[in-house]
C-alpha cells in the first residue's frame, strides 16, 4: 500500500505549497484570500501527519520526512516570523505543529532542539511576540515548550533579550502580562542548576530590574514577583543568591515595608522572604533588627492572627519572634 492516497500530498508537497502561499501572504496583494485558504489546508494536513487521527498513529518515517522538510526549507522560521498573517485557527495549528515537532526524539536526540539551538533567532521572535497582541498568547505557548529543554532555556537566560521579560510582565493587557509572567517564572524555576549559575553570574543586573517589580503599581505583578522571589531564595540550589540578597540592608528594609502593605496577600508573601533574614548575622542586618526589635516583636505578634488554620505559618512566625527576641548587641 502506498503511504499516501491521491488525495493526500506527501510532506515535501505540503511544505512546498505552504511556503509558496506564505510568500503570497507576505506580499499582502489581492491573492491573499486564496493563499490564506491554502495555508489553512496545508497546516491541517501537516497537523494530521504529526498527530495522526483518532484511529491511526502517524507513521514514524513520514513524521521524520516532514520534520526534515521543515528544517531544510526554513519554513519553521517563516511560520513564526509571519504568524500574525495566519488566521486564528491557523495560529493554533502552528503552535500545535511547533510543540509536537519540538517534543520529537530519536533515541536520546531531540532534532528540533538542535535545530533551534543552531537558529536561536526563533526563540527571540517568539519572545518578541509578546509585543503583538494577536499572537502574544500563541508565542507564549511555544516559548514555554522551548523552555522545557535546558539548551534552549540557557540561550534565553544568558541573552540580552532576557531583560525584556521585565517589560512584558508589566504590560497593560492583563492576559499578556500574566502569560509573560508564567513564562518568566518557568524560565527561573525549571532548570535549578542552570538558573543558580545564571543568577550568580548576573546578580546585580537582574535584581536591580527585579526590585522595580516589587515596587510595581500593578497589584498582580507585585504579588507574583514577591511570591517568585520567595520561591527563588528558599530553593536550596540558590543558597548563594539567598545569602547575598538577605545580607543587603536595603532588601531587609523593603521587606519590612511590604509587611505593612495594605494587601494581606502581599504582606504574607513578604513574610516568607523576611523570615530568612534572621539567620543572617552580618552586622548591618543585626543592627536594623536590633534597632526595630521591640516594634518588630509587637508587630509580628499581631501579624495576620486570622490565619488560625495555617499551622506552618504560626510555627514560623513564633520561631521568627523568638529569633528576634534573642538577638543581642554584639559585645565590643
Short mmCIF file of C-alpha atoms in Angstrom, two decimals:
data_model
loop_
_atom_site.label_atom_id
_atom_site.label_comp_id
_atom_site.label_asym_id
_atom_site.label_seq_id
_atom_site.Cartn_x
_atom_site.Cartn_y
_atom_site.Cartn_z
CA UNK A 1 0.00 0.00 0.00
CA UNK A 2 1.36 3.46 -0.82
CA UNK A 3 1.86 5.75 2.16
CA UNK A 4 -0.23 8.46 0.56
CA UNK A 5 -3.52 8.25 -1.31
CA UNK A 6 -4.13 10.52 -4.31
CA UNK A 7 -5.97 12.99 -2.09
CA UNK A 8 -3.13 13.28 0.43
CA UNK A 9 0.03 15.14 -0.50
CA UNK A 10 3.37 13.94 0.79
CA UNK A 11 5.39 16.10 3.26
CA UNK A 12 7.57 17.67 0.54
CA UNK A 13 4.48 18.80 -1.39
CA UNK A 14 2.74 20.14 1.74
CA UNK A 15 5.82 22.15 2.71
CA UNK A 16 6.22 23.47 -0.86
CA UNK A 17 2.56 24.58 -1.11
CA UNK A 18 2.67 26.13 2.36
CA UNK A 19 5.89 28.01 1.64
CA UNK A 20 4.56 29.37 -1.68
CA UNK A 21 1.33 30.57 -0.09
CA UNK A 22 3.09 32.10 2.91
CA UNK A 23 5.14 34.12 0.39
CA UNK A 24 1.89 35.40 -1.16
CA UNK A 25 0.55 36.37 2.30
CA UNK A 26 3.78 38.26 2.99
CA UNK A 27 3.27 40.37 -0.17
CA UNK A 28 -0.25 41.33 1.03
CA UNK A 29 -1.67 41.67 -2.50
CA UNK A 30 -5.08 40.73 -3.95
CA UNK A 31 -4.46 36.98 -3.91
CA UNK A 32 -4.31 36.72 -0.14
CA UNK A 33 -7.78 35.19 0.38
CA UNK A 34 -6.98 32.16 -1.75
CA UNK A 35 -3.48 31.92 -0.23
CA UNK A 36 -4.92 32.10 3.29
CA UNK A 37 -7.22 29.19 2.48
CA UNK A 38 -4.32 27.14 1.10
CA UNK A 39 -2.22 27.92 4.21
CA UNK A 40 -5.05 26.65 6.45
CA UNK A 41 -5.41 23.43 4.41
CA UNK A 42 -1.66 22.79 4.42
CA UNK A 43 -1.38 23.38 8.17
CA UNK A 44 -4.24 20.96 8.81
CA UNK A 45 -2.61 18.33 6.56
CA UNK A 46 0.68 18.83 8.39
CA UNK A 47 -1.01 18.54 11.78
CA UNK A 48 -2.67 15.30 10.69
CA UNK A 49 0.71 13.83 9.71
CA UNK A 50 2.27 14.80 13.05
CA UNK A 51 -0.62 13.98 15.37
CA UNK A 52 -2.27 11.17 13.41
CA UNK A 53 -6.02 10.66 13.51
CA UNK A 54 -8.29 9.24 16.21
CA UNK A 55 -7.93 5.71 14.85
CA UNK A 56 -4.40 5.83 13.47
CA UNK A 57 -0.92 6.68 14.82
CA UNK A 58 1.28 8.75 12.48
CA UNK A 59 3.91 6.67 10.59
CA UNK A 60 7.37 7.42 12.05
CA UNK A 61 9.12 7.69 8.68
CA UNK A 62 6.59 10.24 7.38
CA UNK A 63 6.93 12.36 10.53
CA UNK A 64 10.73 12.24 10.09
CA UNK A 65 10.36 13.29 6.45
CA UNK A 66 8.10 16.21 7.37
CA UNK A 67 10.47 17.36 10.13
CA UNK A 68 13.41 17.28 7.73
CA UNK A 69 11.46 19.27 5.13
CA UNK A 70 10.55 21.88 7.77
CA UNK A 71 14.22 22.28 8.76
CA UNK A 72 15.66 22.28 5.24
CA UNK A 73 13.10 24.68 3.77
CA UNK A 74 13.34 27.18 6.62
CA UNK A 75 9.54 27.01 6.85
CA UNK A 76 9.60 26.71 10.65
CA UNK A 77 11.23 30.16 10.78
CA UNK A 78 8.79 31.56 8.18
CA UNK A 79 5.74 30.39 10.15
CA UNK A 80 6.95 32.07 13.36
CA UNK A 81 8.11 35.24 11.59
CA UNK A 82 4.74 35.66 9.86
CA UNK A 83 2.41 34.22 12.49
CA UNK A 84 0.32 37.41 12.55
CA UNK A 85 -0.61 36.89 8.85
CA UNK A 86 -2.22 33.49 9.56
CA UNK A 87 -5.89 33.22 10.59
CA UNK A 88 -6.99 32.35 14.15
CA UNK A 89 -7.34 28.57 13.65
CA UNK A 90 -4.12 28.53 11.65
CA UNK A 91 -2.23 30.17 14.54
CA UNK A 92 -3.48 27.38 16.81
CA UNK A 93 -2.33 24.80 14.25
CA UNK A 94 1.14 26.40 14.02
CA UNK A 95 1.60 26.24 17.81
CA UNK A 96 0.46 22.59 17.88
CA UNK A 97 2.78 21.65 14.99
CA UNK A 98 5.69 23.53 16.57
CA UNK A 99 5.23 21.96 20.02
CA UNK A 100 4.70 18.49 18.58
CA UNK A 101 7.82 18.59 16.46
CA UNK A 102 9.80 20.07 19.36
CA UNK A 103 8.97 17.03 21.53
CA UNK A 104 10.09 14.60 18.83
CA UNK A 105 13.02 12.41 19.83
CA UNK A 106 15.29 9.98 18.03
CA UNK A 107 16.82 7.90 20.79
CA UNK A 108 18.26 10.50 23.18
CA UNK A 109 18.44 13.19 20.49
CA UNK A 110 15.91 15.97 20.08
CA UNK A 111 16.40 17.12 16.46
CA UNK A 112 14.21 20.23 16.72
CA UNK A 113 16.00 21.35 19.88
CA UNK A 114 19.28 21.00 17.95
CA UNK A 115 17.78 22.93 15.02
CA UNK A 116 16.54 25.81 17.22
CA UNK A 117 19.88 25.88 19.10
CA UNK A 118 21.52 26.49 15.72
CA UNK A 119 18.86 29.11 14.82
CA UNK A 120 18.33 30.94 18.17
CA UNK A 121 16.55 33.87 16.49
CA UNK A 122 13.47 31.59 16.52
CA UNK A 123 13.43 31.93 20.33
CA UNK A 124 13.79 35.70 20.17
CA UNK A 125 10.99 36.01 17.59
CA UNK A 126 8.74 34.07 19.96
CA UNK A 127 9.75 36.31 22.87
CA UNK A 128 9.13 39.46 20.83
CA UNK A 129 5.68 38.06 20.09
CA UNK A 130 4.59 39.47 23.46
CA UNK A 131 4.65 42.89 21.77
CA UNK A 132 1.92 41.86 19.29
CA UNK A 133 -1.45 41.26 21.00
CA UNK A 134 -2.86 38.99 18.25
CA UNK A 135 -0.02 36.45 18.56
CA UNK A 136 1.26 37.01 22.13
CA UNK A 137 -0.50 34.06 23.80
CA UNK A 138 0.36 31.62 20.98
CA UNK A 139 4.01 32.68 21.17
CA UNK A 140 3.87 32.16 24.94
CA UNK A 141 2.66 28.57 24.49
CA UNK A 142 5.54 27.79 22.10
CA UNK A 143 8.10 29.61 24.23
CA UNK A 144 7.20 27.58 27.34
CA UNK A 145 7.52 24.38 25.34
CA UNK A 146 11.03 25.52 24.32
CA UNK A 147 11.94 26.28 27.95
CA UNK A 148 11.28 22.64 28.90
CA UNK A 149 14.54 21.90 27.07
CA UNK A 150 17.57 23.09 29.02
CA UNK A 151 19.75 24.05 25.99
CA UNK A 152 17.01 26.41 24.77
CA UNK A 153 16.30 27.80 28.26
CA UNK A 154 20.02 28.55 28.56
CA UNK A 155 20.05 30.54 25.30
CA UNK A 156 17.19 32.76 26.53
CA UNK A 157 18.53 33.19 30.08
CA UNK A 158 22.01 34.27 29.02
CA UNK A 159 20.78 36.57 26.23
CA UNK A 160 20.35 40.33 26.32
CA UNK A 161 16.70 39.77 25.44
CA UNK A 162 16.00 38.07 28.79
CA UNK A 163 15.62 41.50 30.39
CA UNK A 164 12.66 42.20 28.06
CA UNK A 165 10.60 40.00 30.41
CA UNK A 166 10.67 42.80 33.00
CA UNK A 167 8.84 44.96 30.44
CA UNK A 168 6.40 42.26 29.27
CA UNK A 169 5.19 41.27 32.76
CA UNK A 170 4.18 44.91 33.31
CA UNK A 171 2.14 45.21 30.09
CA UNK A 172 -1.26 46.85 30.39
CA UNK A 173 -3.12 43.89 28.83
CA UNK A 174 -3.77 41.54 31.75
CA UNK A 175 -3.78 38.28 29.72
CA UNK A 176 -0.47 39.08 28.04
CA UNK A 177 1.22 40.25 31.26
CA UNK A 178 0.03 37.08 33.07
CA UNK A 179 1.22 34.84 30.24
CA UNK A 180 4.60 36.59 30.15
CA UNK A 181 4.93 36.11 33.91
CA UNK A 182 4.11 32.39 33.59
CA UNK A 183 6.94 32.07 31.04
CA UNK A 184 9.29 34.19 33.18
CA UNK A 185 8.59 32.02 36.23
CA UNK A 186 9.07 28.81 34.24
CA UNK A 187 12.40 30.07 32.98
CA UNK A 188 13.59 30.88 36.53
CA UNK A 189 12.41 27.70 38.25
CA UNK A 190 12.53 24.75 35.82
CA UNK A 191 16.29 24.04 35.47
CA UNK A 192 17.60 24.59 39.01
CA UNK A 193 21.38 24.34 38.50
CA UNK A 194 21.30 26.39 35.30
CA UNK A 195 19.25 29.12 37.00
CA UNK A 196 21.56 29.19 40.04
CA UNK A 197 24.55 29.69 37.73
CA UNK A 198 22.70 32.41 35.77
CA UNK A 199 21.59 34.32 38.90
CA UNK A 200 25.06 34.17 40.46
CA UNK A 201 26.69 35.50 37.28
CA UNK A 202 24.11 38.24 36.70
CA UNK A 203 23.01 39.05 40.25
CA UNK A 204 23.39 42.85 40.20
CA UNK A 205 21.66 43.45 36.87
CA UNK A 206 18.80 41.00 37.44
CA UNK A 207 17.97 42.06 40.99
CA UNK A 208 18.12 45.73 40.08
CA UNK A 209 15.38 45.05 37.50
CA UNK A 210 13.56 42.69 39.86
CA UNK A 211 13.32 45.34 42.57
CA UNK A 212 11.28 47.52 40.19
CA UNK A 213 8.68 44.73 40.00
CA UNK A 214 8.44 44.74 43.81
CA UNK A 215 7.58 48.45 43.63
CA UNK A 216 5.07 47.92 40.80
CA UNK A 217 1.79 49.83 40.86
CA UNK A 218 0.18 46.68 39.47
CA UNK A 219 -1.03 44.56 42.40
CA UNK A 220 -0.89 41.24 40.48
CA UNK A 221 2.66 41.84 39.21
CA UNK A 222 3.82 42.90 42.66
CA UNK A 223 2.30 39.86 44.38
CA UNK A 224 3.50 37.35 41.77
CA UNK A 225 7.01 38.83 41.82
CA UNK A 226 7.19 38.69 45.60
CA UNK A 227 5.97 35.09 45.63
CA UNK A 228 8.52 34.08 42.98
CA UNK A 229 11.29 35.87 44.90
CA UNK A 230 10.40 33.81 47.98
CA UNK A 231 10.46 30.63 45.90
CA UNK A 232 13.85 31.51 44.42
CA UNK A 233 15.67 32.43 47.62
CA UNK A 234 14.24 29.48 49.56
CA UNK A 235 15.40 26.99 46.93
CA UNK A 236 18.49 25.17 48.22
CA UNK A 237 20.15 25.46 44.78
CA UNK A 238 20.10 29.25 45.22
CA UNK A 239 21.77 29.35 48.64
CA UNK A 240 24.49 31.74 47.42
CA UNK A 241 21.82 34.06 45.99
CA UNK A 242 19.80 33.97 49.21
CA UNK A 243 22.87 34.81 51.28
CA UNK A 244 23.72 37.73 49.03
CA UNK A 245 20.13 39.02 48.87
CA UNK A 246 19.41 38.98 52.60
CA UNK A 247 22.79 40.45 53.51
CA UNK A 248 21.82 43.76 51.89
CA UNK A 249 20.14 46.19 54.35
CA UNK A 250 18.03 47.80 51.60
CA UNK A 251 16.38 44.44 50.86
CA UNK A 252 15.56 43.88 54.53
CA UNK A 253 14.06 47.39 54.75
CA UNK A 254 11.98 46.75 51.62
CA UNK A 255 10.54 43.53 53.10
CA UNK A 256 9.79 45.29 56.40
CA UNK A 257 7.83 47.91 54.46
CA UNK A 258 5.99 45.24 52.43
CA UNK A 259 4.99 43.50 55.69
CA UNK A 260 2.88 46.63 56.25
CA UNK A 261 1.41 46.72 52.72
CA UNK A 262 -2.34 47.36 52.53
CA UNK A 263 -2.84 43.95 50.87
CA UNK A 264 -2.81 40.95 53.27
CA UNK A 265 -1.61 38.73 50.38
CA UNK A 266 1.42 40.91 49.75
CA UNK A 267 2.13 41.05 53.50
CA UNK A 268 2.03 37.23 53.57
CA UNK A 269 4.43 36.82 50.63
CA UNK A 270 6.76 39.45 52.14
CA UNK A 271 6.79 37.43 55.38
CA UNK A 272 8.20 34.41 53.53
CA UNK A 273 11.13 36.48 52.29
CA UNK A 274 11.58 38.36 55.59
CA UNK A 275 11.70 35.14 57.64
CA UNK A 276 15.02 34.11 56.04
CA UNK A 277 16.73 37.28 57.24
CA UNK A 278 17.08 36.13 60.84
CA UNK A 279 19.84 33.51 60.35
CA UNK A 280 21.97 36.21 58.72
CA UNK A 281 24.38 37.58 61.26
CA UNK A 282 26.06 40.31 59.20
CA UNK A 283 26.47 43.45 61.26
CA UNK A 284 24.22 45.81 59.22
CA UNK A 285 21.31 43.33 59.33
CA UNK A 286 21.68 42.69 63.07
CA UNK A 287 21.76 46.46 63.67
CA UNK A 288 18.49 47.02 61.76
CA UNK A 289 16.76 44.16 63.57
CA UNK A 290 18.02 45.33 66.97
CA UNK A 291 17.02 48.94 66.28
CA UNK A 292 13.48 47.76 65.48
CA UNK A 293 13.42 44.85 67.94
CA UNK A 294 10.54 45.91 70.25
CA UNK A 295 8.38 47.17 67.36
CA UNK A 296 9.03 44.03 65.30
CA UNK A 297 8.14 41.70 68.17
CA UNK A 298 4.90 43.56 68.81
CA UNK A 299 4.08 43.79 65.10
CA UNK A 300 4.74 40.09 64.40
CA UNK A 301 2.83 39.00 67.49
CA UNK A 302 -0.30 40.57 65.98
CA UNK A 303 0.59 39.81 62.35
CA UNK A 304 -2.21 38.02 60.42
CA UNK A 305 -3.70 36.42 63.54
CA UNK A 306 -6.71 35.39 61.47
CA UNK A 307 -4.62 32.62 59.80
CA UNK A 308 -5.51 30.24 62.62
CA UNK A 309 -5.78 27.20 60.36
CA UNK A 310 -2.25 27.62 58.93
CA UNK A 311 -0.08 25.78 61.47
CA UNK A 312 3.13 26.10 59.47
CA UNK A 313 2.74 29.88 59.26
CA UNK A 314 2.04 30.10 63.01
CA UNK A 315 5.10 27.98 63.84
CA UNK A 316 7.34 30.02 61.51
CA UNK A 317 6.03 33.28 62.94
CA UNK A 318 6.62 32.17 66.54
CA UNK A 319 10.10 30.93 65.66
CA UNK A 320 10.91 34.24 63.98
CA UNK A 321 9.66 36.23 67.00
CA UNK A 322 11.88 34.10 69.26
CA UNK A 323 14.91 34.69 66.98
CA UNK A 324 14.38 38.44 67.03
CA UNK A 325 13.76 38.45 70.82
CA UNK A 326 17.02 36.51 71.39
CA UNK A 327 19.13 38.94 69.37
CA UNK A 328 21.83 40.59 71.49
CA UNK A 329 24.02 43.56 70.82
CA UNK A 330 27.48 42.33 69.84
CA UNK A 331 29.98 42.83 72.64
CA UNK A 332 32.76 45.21 71.80
#
